[in-house]
């Protein structure tokens, strides 16, 4: 899992929602292209065909406003015609129809975004790195150490399956990874892989921590 491309088709009114749901997804080593951000960067809607054509999956955010968008309908239709998998995200399943009727999607829980982000990561993990019953694909995020004068690349490896990650989240546990150079520790939410806190060398560390060098045979 590295270098894959995810295209997110959405209505302009949902940009803030989409940015929230994909904020941590963008930290993984694949490209995430939000349609409206592409437009705001100077690329017009009718010139997004290249992004769509090179995508490994299209995520269609189908809110009540979005289902009436001609652009989303066209982008989904284009993906279907090109054989690109489409992952629907929806407020209600009634908004999912046409060629993607019956496709397993992700329900948007506006009251609990962590659940939505976790389920989104589950589906992306399945689609971008299909797994067998006895294997867990390695996912990771990489970022520069933020300690002054360090900047060494730090990697959070995820060799844990989604089921266990959710159990860790529900038990209030955090994932930990360290900078190999300065030994600064970083802690993340297992459900969303969102950054929680940093502990400098010699500082107090949380007690509810699980190292990321663990692996398991089943997800």
PDB file of C-alpha atoms in Angstrom:
ATOM      1  CA  UNK A   1       0.000   0.000   0.000  1.00  0.00           C
ATOM      2  CA  UNK A   2       1.898   2.992  -1.299  1.00  0.00           C
ATOM      3  CA  UNK A   3       1.165   5.492  -4.029  1.00  0.00           C
ATOM      4  CA  UNK A   4      -2.479   4.569  -4.626  1.00  0.00           C
ATOM      5  CA  UNK A   5      -4.839   7.369  -5.605  1.00  0.00           C
ATOM      6  CA  UNK A   6      -8.194   8.147  -3.970  1.00  0.00           C
ATOM      7  CA  UNK A   7     -10.592  10.591  -5.632  1.00  0.00           C
ATOM      8  CA  UNK A   8     -13.330  12.047  -3.424  1.00  0.00           C
ATOM      9  CA  UNK A   9     -16.435  13.211  -5.260  1.00  0.00           C
ATOM     10  CA  UNK A  10     -18.550  15.561  -3.154  1.00  0.00           C
ATOM     11  CA  UNK A  11     -20.891  18.541  -3.196  1.00  0.00           C
ATOM     12  CA  UNK A  12     -19.402  21.997  -2.482  1.00  0.00           C
ATOM     13  CA  UNK A  13     -21.667  22.346   0.559  1.00  0.00           C
ATOM     14  CA  UNK A  14     -20.007  19.248   2.067  1.00  0.00           C
ATOM     15  CA  UNK A  15     -16.393  20.416   1.757  1.00  0.00           C
ATOM     16  CA  UNK A  16     -15.973  21.080   5.492  1.00  0.00           C
ATOM     17  CA  UNK A  17     -17.444  17.666   6.343  1.00  0.00           C
ATOM     18  CA  UNK A  18     -15.232  15.925   3.794  1.00  0.00           C
ATOM     19  CA  UNK A  19     -12.103  17.709   5.022  1.00  0.00           C
ATOM     20  CA  UNK A  20     -12.866  16.580   8.568  1.00  0.00           C
ATOM     21  CA  UNK A  21     -13.453  12.955   7.584  1.00  0.00           C
ATOM     22  CA  UNK A  22     -10.329  12.757   5.416  1.00  0.00           C
ATOM     23  CA  UNK A  23      -7.973  14.787   7.619  1.00  0.00           C
ATOM     24  CA  UNK A  24      -6.152  11.725   8.975  1.00  0.00           C
ATOM     25  CA  UNK A  25      -6.662   9.635   5.832  1.00  0.00           C
ATOM     26  CA  UNK A  26      -4.406  12.130   4.058  1.00  0.00           C
ATOM     27  CA  UNK A  27      -1.543  11.096   6.337  1.00  0.00           C
ATOM     28  CA  UNK A  28      -1.287   7.660   4.753  1.00  0.00           C
ATOM     29  CA  UNK A  29       1.085   7.114   1.822  1.00  0.00           C
ATOM     30  CA  UNK A  30      -1.497   7.450  -0.909  1.00  0.00           C
ATOM     31  CA  UNK A  31      -2.888  10.439  -2.735  1.00  0.00           C
ATOM     32  CA  UNK A  32      -6.245  11.830  -1.628  1.00  0.00           C
ATOM     33  CA  UNK A  33      -7.862  14.286  -4.027  1.00  0.00           C
ATOM     34  CA  UNK A  34     -10.915  16.205  -2.827  1.00  0.00           C
ATOM     35  CA  UNK A  35     -12.824  17.484  -5.857  1.00  0.00           C
ATOM     36  CA  UNK A  36     -13.454  21.013  -4.585  1.00  0.00           C
ATOM     37  CA  UNK A  37      -9.882  21.446  -3.334  1.00  0.00           C
ATOM     38  CA  UNK A  38      -8.721  20.489  -6.820  1.00  0.00           C
ATOM     39  CA  UNK A  39     -10.963  23.197  -8.274  1.00  0.00           C
ATOM     40  CA  UNK A  40      -9.785  25.813  -5.787  1.00  0.00           C
ATOM     41  CA  UNK A  41      -6.178  25.014  -6.720  1.00  0.00           C
ATOM     42  CA  UNK A  42      -6.931  26.076 -10.292  1.00  0.00           C
ATOM     43  CA  UNK A  43      -8.135  22.837 -11.832  1.00  0.00           C
ATOM     44  CA  UNK A  44     -11.664  23.144 -13.264  1.00  0.00           C
ATOM     45  CA  UNK A  45     -14.306  20.430 -12.860  1.00  0.00           C
ATOM     46  CA  UNK A  46     -14.173  19.537 -16.527  1.00  0.00           C
ATOM     47  CA  UNK A  47     -10.407  18.947 -16.272  1.00  0.00           C
ATOM     48  CA  UNK A  48     -10.553  16.424 -13.448  1.00  0.00           C
ATOM     49  CA  UNK A  49     -10.766  13.508 -15.846  1.00  0.00           C
ATOM     50  CA  UNK A  50      -7.076  12.754 -15.373  1.00  0.00           C
ATOM     51  CA  UNK A  51      -7.492  12.496 -11.608  1.00  0.00           C
ATOM     52  CA  UNK A  52     -10.457  10.177 -12.057  1.00  0.00           C
ATOM     53  CA  UNK A  53      -8.791   8.041 -14.703  1.00  0.00           C
ATOM     54  CA  UNK A  54      -5.728   7.480 -12.514  1.00  0.00           C
ATOM     55  CA  UNK A  55      -7.660   6.761  -9.332  1.00  0.00           C
ATOM     56  CA  UNK A  56      -7.644   3.364  -7.668  1.00  0.00           C
ATOM     57  CA  UNK A  57     -10.944   4.116  -5.947  1.00  0.00           C
ATOM     58  CA  UNK A  58     -13.553   6.879  -6.023  1.00  0.00           C
ATOM     59  CA  UNK A  59     -15.287   7.817  -2.780  1.00  0.00           C
ATOM     60  CA  UNK A  60     -18.715   9.341  -3.459  1.00  0.00           C
ATOM     61  CA  UNK A  61     -20.021  11.412  -0.548  1.00  0.00           C
ATOM     62  CA  UNK A  62     -23.779  11.158  -1.012  1.00  0.00           C
ATOM     63  CA  UNK A  63     -25.464  13.558   1.363  1.00  0.00           C
ATOM     64  CA  UNK A  64     -28.977  14.822   0.672  1.00  0.00           C
ATOM     65  CA  UNK A  65     -27.567  17.804  -1.236  1.00  0.00           C
ATOM     66  CA  UNK A  66     -24.975  15.744  -3.067  1.00  0.00           C
ATOM     67  CA  UNK A  67     -27.330  13.246  -4.672  1.00  0.00           C
ATOM     68  CA  UNK A  68     -28.754  16.059  -6.812  1.00  0.00           C
ATOM     69  CA  UNK A  69     -25.318  17.108  -8.046  1.00  0.00           C
ATOM     70  CA  UNK A  70     -24.782  16.450 -11.737  1.00  0.00           C
ATOM     71  CA  UNK A  71     -21.028  16.457 -11.212  1.00  0.00           C
ATOM     72  CA  UNK A  72     -21.109  13.676  -8.625  1.00  0.00           C
ATOM     73  CA  UNK A  73     -23.413  11.623 -10.831  1.00  0.00           C
ATOM     74  CA  UNK A  74     -21.067  12.120 -13.782  1.00  0.00           C
ATOM     75  CA  UNK A  75     -17.949  11.323 -11.765  1.00  0.00           C
ATOM     76  CA  UNK A  76     -19.508   8.147 -10.380  1.00  0.00           C
ATOM     77  CA  UNK A  77     -20.675   7.175 -13.857  1.00  0.00           C
ATOM     78  CA  UNK A  78     -17.212   7.795 -15.274  1.00  0.00           C
ATOM     79  CA  UNK A  79     -15.616   5.613 -12.582  1.00  0.00           C
ATOM     80  CA  UNK A  80     -18.080   2.785 -13.209  1.00  0.00           C
ATOM     81  CA  UNK A  81     -17.427   2.971 -16.959  1.00  0.00           C
ATOM     82  CA  UNK A  82     -13.660   2.788 -16.364  1.00  0.00           C
ATOM     83  CA  UNK A  83     -13.955  -0.112 -13.914  1.00  0.00           C
ATOM     84  CA  UNK A  84     -12.811   1.956 -10.932  1.00  0.00           C
ATOM     85  CA  UNK A  85     -14.367   0.830  -7.624  1.00  0.00           C
ATOM     86  CA  UNK A  86     -16.765   3.333  -6.075  1.00  0.00           C
ATOM     87  CA  UNK A  87     -17.145   3.563  -2.295  1.00  0.00           C
ATOM     88  CA  UNK A  88     -20.335   5.387  -1.256  1.00  0.00           C
ATOM     89  CA  UNK A  89     -20.521   7.408   1.957  1.00  0.00           C
ATOM     90  CA  UNK A  90     -24.025   8.427   2.925  1.00  0.00           C
ATOM     91  CA  UNK A  91     -26.304   9.976   5.524  1.00  0.00           C
ATOM     92  CA  UNK A  92     -29.017   7.457   4.619  1.00  0.00           C
ATOM     93  CA  UNK A  93     -28.837   4.374   2.416  1.00  0.00           C
ATOM     94  CA  UNK A  94     -31.735   5.780   0.385  1.00  0.00           C
ATOM     95  CA  UNK A  95     -29.257   8.127  -1.312  1.00  0.00           C
ATOM     96  CA  UNK A  96     -27.305   5.175  -2.755  1.00  0.00           C
ATOM     97  CA  UNK A  97     -28.761   3.977  -6.027  1.00  0.00           C
ATOM     98  CA  UNK A  98     -28.124   3.349  -9.696  1.00  0.00           C
ATOM     99  CA  UNK A  99     -24.982   1.412 -10.558  1.00  0.00           C
ATOM    100  CA  UNK A 100     -23.763   1.534  -6.953  1.00  0.00           C
ATOM    101  CA  UNK A 101     -26.991   0.267  -5.437  1.00  0.00           C
ATOM    102  CA  UNK A 102     -26.066  -2.553  -3.063  1.00  0.00           C
ATOM    103  CA  UNK A 103     -22.378  -1.590  -2.872  1.00  0.00           C
ATOM    104  CA  UNK A 104     -21.100  -1.778   0.692  1.00  0.00           C
ATOM    105  CA  UNK A 105     -20.522   1.771   1.862  1.00  0.00           C
ATOM    106  CA  UNK A 106     -19.888   3.860   4.946  1.00  0.00           C
ATOM    107  CA  UNK A 107     -22.646   5.508   6.950  1.00  0.00           C
ATOM    108  CA  UNK A 108     -21.821   9.060   8.039  1.00  0.00           C
ATOM    109  CA  UNK A 109     -22.316   9.528  11.765  1.00  0.00           C
ATOM    110  CA  UNK A 110     -22.225  13.288  12.240  1.00  0.00           C
ATOM    111  CA  UNK A 111     -22.477  12.949  16.018  1.00  0.00           C
ATOM    112  CA  UNK A 112     -19.466  10.634  16.218  1.00  0.00           C
ATOM    113  CA  UNK A 113     -16.976  11.335  13.400  1.00  0.00           C
ATOM    114  CA  UNK A 114     -14.478   8.855  14.888  1.00  0.00           C
ATOM    115  CA  UNK A 115     -16.806   5.973  14.009  1.00  0.00           C
ATOM    116  CA  UNK A 116     -17.158   7.242  10.446  1.00  0.00           C
ATOM    117  CA  UNK A 117     -13.405   7.704  10.003  1.00  0.00           C
ATOM    118  CA  UNK A 118     -12.716   4.252  11.418  1.00  0.00           C
ATOM    119  CA  UNK A 119     -15.218   2.632   9.045  1.00  0.00           C
ATOM    120  CA  UNK A 120     -13.815   4.643   6.138  1.00  0.00           C
ATOM    121  CA  UNK A 121     -10.310   3.390   6.953  1.00  0.00           C
ATOM    122  CA  UNK A 122     -11.671  -0.167   7.159  1.00  0.00           C
ATOM    123  CA  UNK A 123     -13.124   0.051   3.656  1.00  0.00           C
ATOM    124  CA  UNK A 124     -10.076   1.765   2.186  1.00  0.00           C
ATOM    125  CA  UNK A 125      -7.783  -0.771   3.829  1.00  0.00           C
ATOM    126  CA  UNK A 126      -9.846  -3.538   2.263  1.00  0.00           C
ATOM    127  CA  UNK A 127     -10.041  -1.956  -1.197  1.00  0.00           C
ATOM    128  CA  UNK A 128      -6.469  -0.682  -1.503  1.00  0.00           C
ATOM    129  CA  UNK A 129      -4.739  -3.639   0.125  1.00  0.00           C
ATOM    130  CA  UNK A 130      -7.021  -6.682  -0.174  1.00  0.00           C
ATOM    131  CA  UNK A 131      -6.258  -9.177   2.557  1.00  0.00           C
ATOM    132  CA  UNK A 132      -6.614 -12.893   2.931  1.00  0.00           C
ATOM    133  CA  UNK A 133      -8.006 -14.543   6.031  1.00  0.00           C
ATOM    134  CA  UNK A 134      -4.575 -15.000   7.589  1.00  0.00           C
ATOM    135  CA  UNK A 135      -2.779 -11.824   6.590  1.00  0.00           C
ATOM    136  CA  UNK A 136      -2.784  -8.210   7.710  1.00  0.00           C
ATOM    137  CA  UNK A 137      -1.470  -5.625   5.234  1.00  0.00           C
ATOM    138  CA  UNK A 138       1.067  -3.224   6.627  1.00  0.00           C
ATOM    139  CA  UNK A 139      -0.168   0.346   6.774  1.00  0.00           C
ATOM    140  CA  UNK A 140       1.868   3.255   8.020  1.00  0.00           C
ATOM    141  CA  UNK A 141       2.116   7.012   8.284  1.00  0.00           C
ATOM    142  CA  UNK A 142       5.416   8.895   8.175  1.00  0.00           C
ATOM    143  CA  UNK A 143       6.095  12.414   9.410  1.00  0.00           C
ATOM    144  CA  UNK A 144       9.064  14.558  10.477  1.00  0.00           C
ATOM    145  CA  UNK A 145       9.887  14.689  14.171  1.00  0.00           C
ATOM    146  CA  UNK A 146       8.633  18.019  15.501  1.00  0.00           C
ATOM    147  CA  UNK A 147      11.219  18.366  18.263  1.00  0.00           C
ATOM    148  CA  UNK A 148      13.370  21.440  17.679  1.00  0.00           C
ATOM    149  CA  UNK A 149      16.502  20.762  15.594  1.00  0.00           C
ATOM    150  CA  UNK A 150      15.510  17.137  14.894  1.00  0.00           C
ATOM    151  CA  UNK A 151      13.170  16.671  11.935  1.00  0.00           C
ATOM    152  CA  UNK A 152      14.115  12.996  11.538  1.00  0.00           C
ATOM    153  CA  UNK A 153      11.428  10.910   9.766  1.00  0.00           C
ATOM    154  CA  UNK A 154       9.184   9.057  12.226  1.00  0.00           C
ATOM    155  CA  UNK A 155       7.059   6.091  11.156  1.00  0.00           C
ATOM    156  CA  UNK A 156       3.910   4.773  12.789  1.00  0.00           C
ATOM    157  CA  UNK A 157       3.517   1.218  11.501  1.00  0.00           C
ATOM    158  CA  UNK A 158       0.107  -0.445  11.657  1.00  0.00           C
ATOM    159  CA  UNK A 159       0.493  -4.191  11.598  1.00  0.00           C
ATOM    160  CA  UNK A 160      -2.683  -4.520  13.668  1.00  0.00           C
ATOM    161  CA  UNK A 161      -5.995  -5.367  12.033  1.00  0.00           C
ATOM    162  CA  UNK A 162      -8.989  -3.054  12.158  1.00  0.00           C
ATOM    163  CA  UNK A 163     -10.915  -5.132  14.694  1.00  0.00           C
ATOM    164  CA  UNK A 164      -8.113  -4.905  17.238  1.00  0.00           C
ATOM    165  CA  UNK A 165      -7.587  -1.206  16.553  1.00  0.00           C
ATOM    166  CA  UNK A 166     -11.230  -0.563  17.416  1.00  0.00           C
ATOM    167  CA  UNK A 167     -10.938  -2.600  20.620  1.00  0.00           C
ATOM    168  CA  UNK A 168      -7.942  -0.516  21.646  1.00  0.00           C
ATOM    169  CA  UNK A 169      -9.926   2.652  20.950  1.00  0.00           C
ATOM    170  CA  UNK A 170     -12.912   1.535  23.010  1.00  0.00           C
ATOM    171  CA  UNK A 171     -10.592   0.721  25.907  1.00  0.00           C
ATOM    172  CA  UNK A 172      -9.045   4.170  25.758  1.00  0.00           C
ATOM    173  CA  UNK A 173      -5.627   2.938  24.666  1.00  0.00           C
ATOM    174  CA  UNK A 174      -3.247   4.821  22.399  1.00  0.00           C
ATOM    175  CA  UNK A 175      -0.730   3.774  19.757  1.00  0.00           C
ATOM    176  CA  UNK A 176       2.862   4.863  20.301  1.00  0.00           C
ATOM    177  CA  UNK A 177       5.830   5.340  18.042  1.00  0.00           C
ATOM    178  CA  UNK A 178       9.213   6.936  18.760  1.00  0.00           C
ATOM    179  CA  UNK A 179      11.781   8.986  16.896  1.00  0.00           C
ATOM    180  CA  UNK A 180      14.854   6.793  16.432  1.00  0.00           C
ATOM    181  CA  UNK A 181      17.186   9.776  16.788  1.00  0.00           C
ATOM    182  CA  UNK A 182      15.918  11.902  19.684  1.00  0.00           C
ATOM    183  CA  UNK A 183      13.547   9.345  21.269  1.00  0.00           C
ATOM    184  CA  UNK A 184      10.579  11.712  21.302  1.00  0.00           C
ATOM    185  CA  UNK A 185       7.354   9.694  21.617  1.00  0.00           C
ATOM    186  CA  UNK A 186       4.166  10.266  19.628  1.00  0.00           C
ATOM    187  CA  UNK A 187       0.715   8.951  20.514  1.00  0.00           C
ATOM    188  CA  UNK A 188      -2.253   8.309  18.228  1.00  0.00           C
ATOM    189  CA  UNK A 189      -5.919   7.320  18.444  1.00  0.00           C
ATOM    190  CA  UNK A 190      -6.213   3.713  17.169  1.00  0.00           C
ATOM    191  CA  UNK A 191      -9.606   4.369  15.529  1.00  0.00           C
ATOM    192  CA  UNK A 192      -8.788   7.414  13.432  1.00  0.00           C
ATOM    193  CA  UNK A 193      -4.966   7.329  13.523  1.00  0.00           C
ATOM    194  CA  UNK A 194      -5.268  10.938  14.610  1.00  0.00           C
ATOM    195  CA  UNK A 195      -2.420  12.564  16.545  1.00  0.00           C
ATOM    196  CA  UNK A 196      -3.133  12.867  20.280  1.00  0.00           C
ATOM    197  CA  UNK A 197       0.025  14.084  21.990  1.00  0.00           C
ATOM    198  CA  UNK A 198       3.836  14.187  22.035  1.00  0.00           C
ATOM    199  CA  UNK A 199       6.175  13.354  24.903  1.00  0.00           C
ATOM    200  CA  UNK A 200       9.746  14.606  24.820  1.00  0.00           C
ATOM    201  CA  UNK A 201      12.595  12.384  26.048  1.00  0.00           C
ATOM    202  CA  UNK A 202      12.430  12.073  29.809  1.00  0.00           C
ATOM    203  CA  UNK A 203       8.878  13.402  29.887  1.00  0.00           C
ATOM    204  CA  UNK A 204       5.873  11.642  31.386  1.00  0.00           C
ATOM    205  CA  UNK A 205       4.300   9.061  29.093  1.00  0.00           C
ATOM    206  CA  UNK A 206       0.684   7.850  29.150  1.00  0.00           C
ATOM    207  CA  UNK A 207       0.059   4.490  30.811  1.00  0.00           C
ATOM    208  CA  UNK A 208      -2.610   3.394  28.315  1.00  0.00           C
ATOM    209  CA  UNK A 209      -0.245   2.753  25.413  1.00  0.00           C
ATOM    210  CA  UNK A 210       0.195  -0.052  22.897  1.00  0.00           C
ATOM    211  CA  UNK A 211       3.388  -0.253  20.851  1.00  0.00           C
ATOM    212  CA  UNK A 212       3.015  -0.406  17.085  1.00  0.00           C
ATOM    213  CA  UNK A 213       5.449  -3.250  16.579  1.00  0.00           C
ATOM    214  CA  UNK A 214       2.698  -5.725  17.370  1.00  0.00           C
ATOM    215  CA  UNK A 215       1.205  -7.951  14.721  1.00  0.00           C
ATOM    216  CA  UNK A 216      -1.609 -10.423  14.600  1.00  0.00           C
ATOM    217  CA  UNK A 217      -2.673 -13.258  12.356  1.00  0.00           C
ATOM    218  CA  UNK A 218      -6.235 -12.102  11.869  1.00  0.00           C
ATOM    219  CA  UNK A 219      -7.856  -8.701  11.467  1.00  0.00           C
TER     220      UNK A 219
END
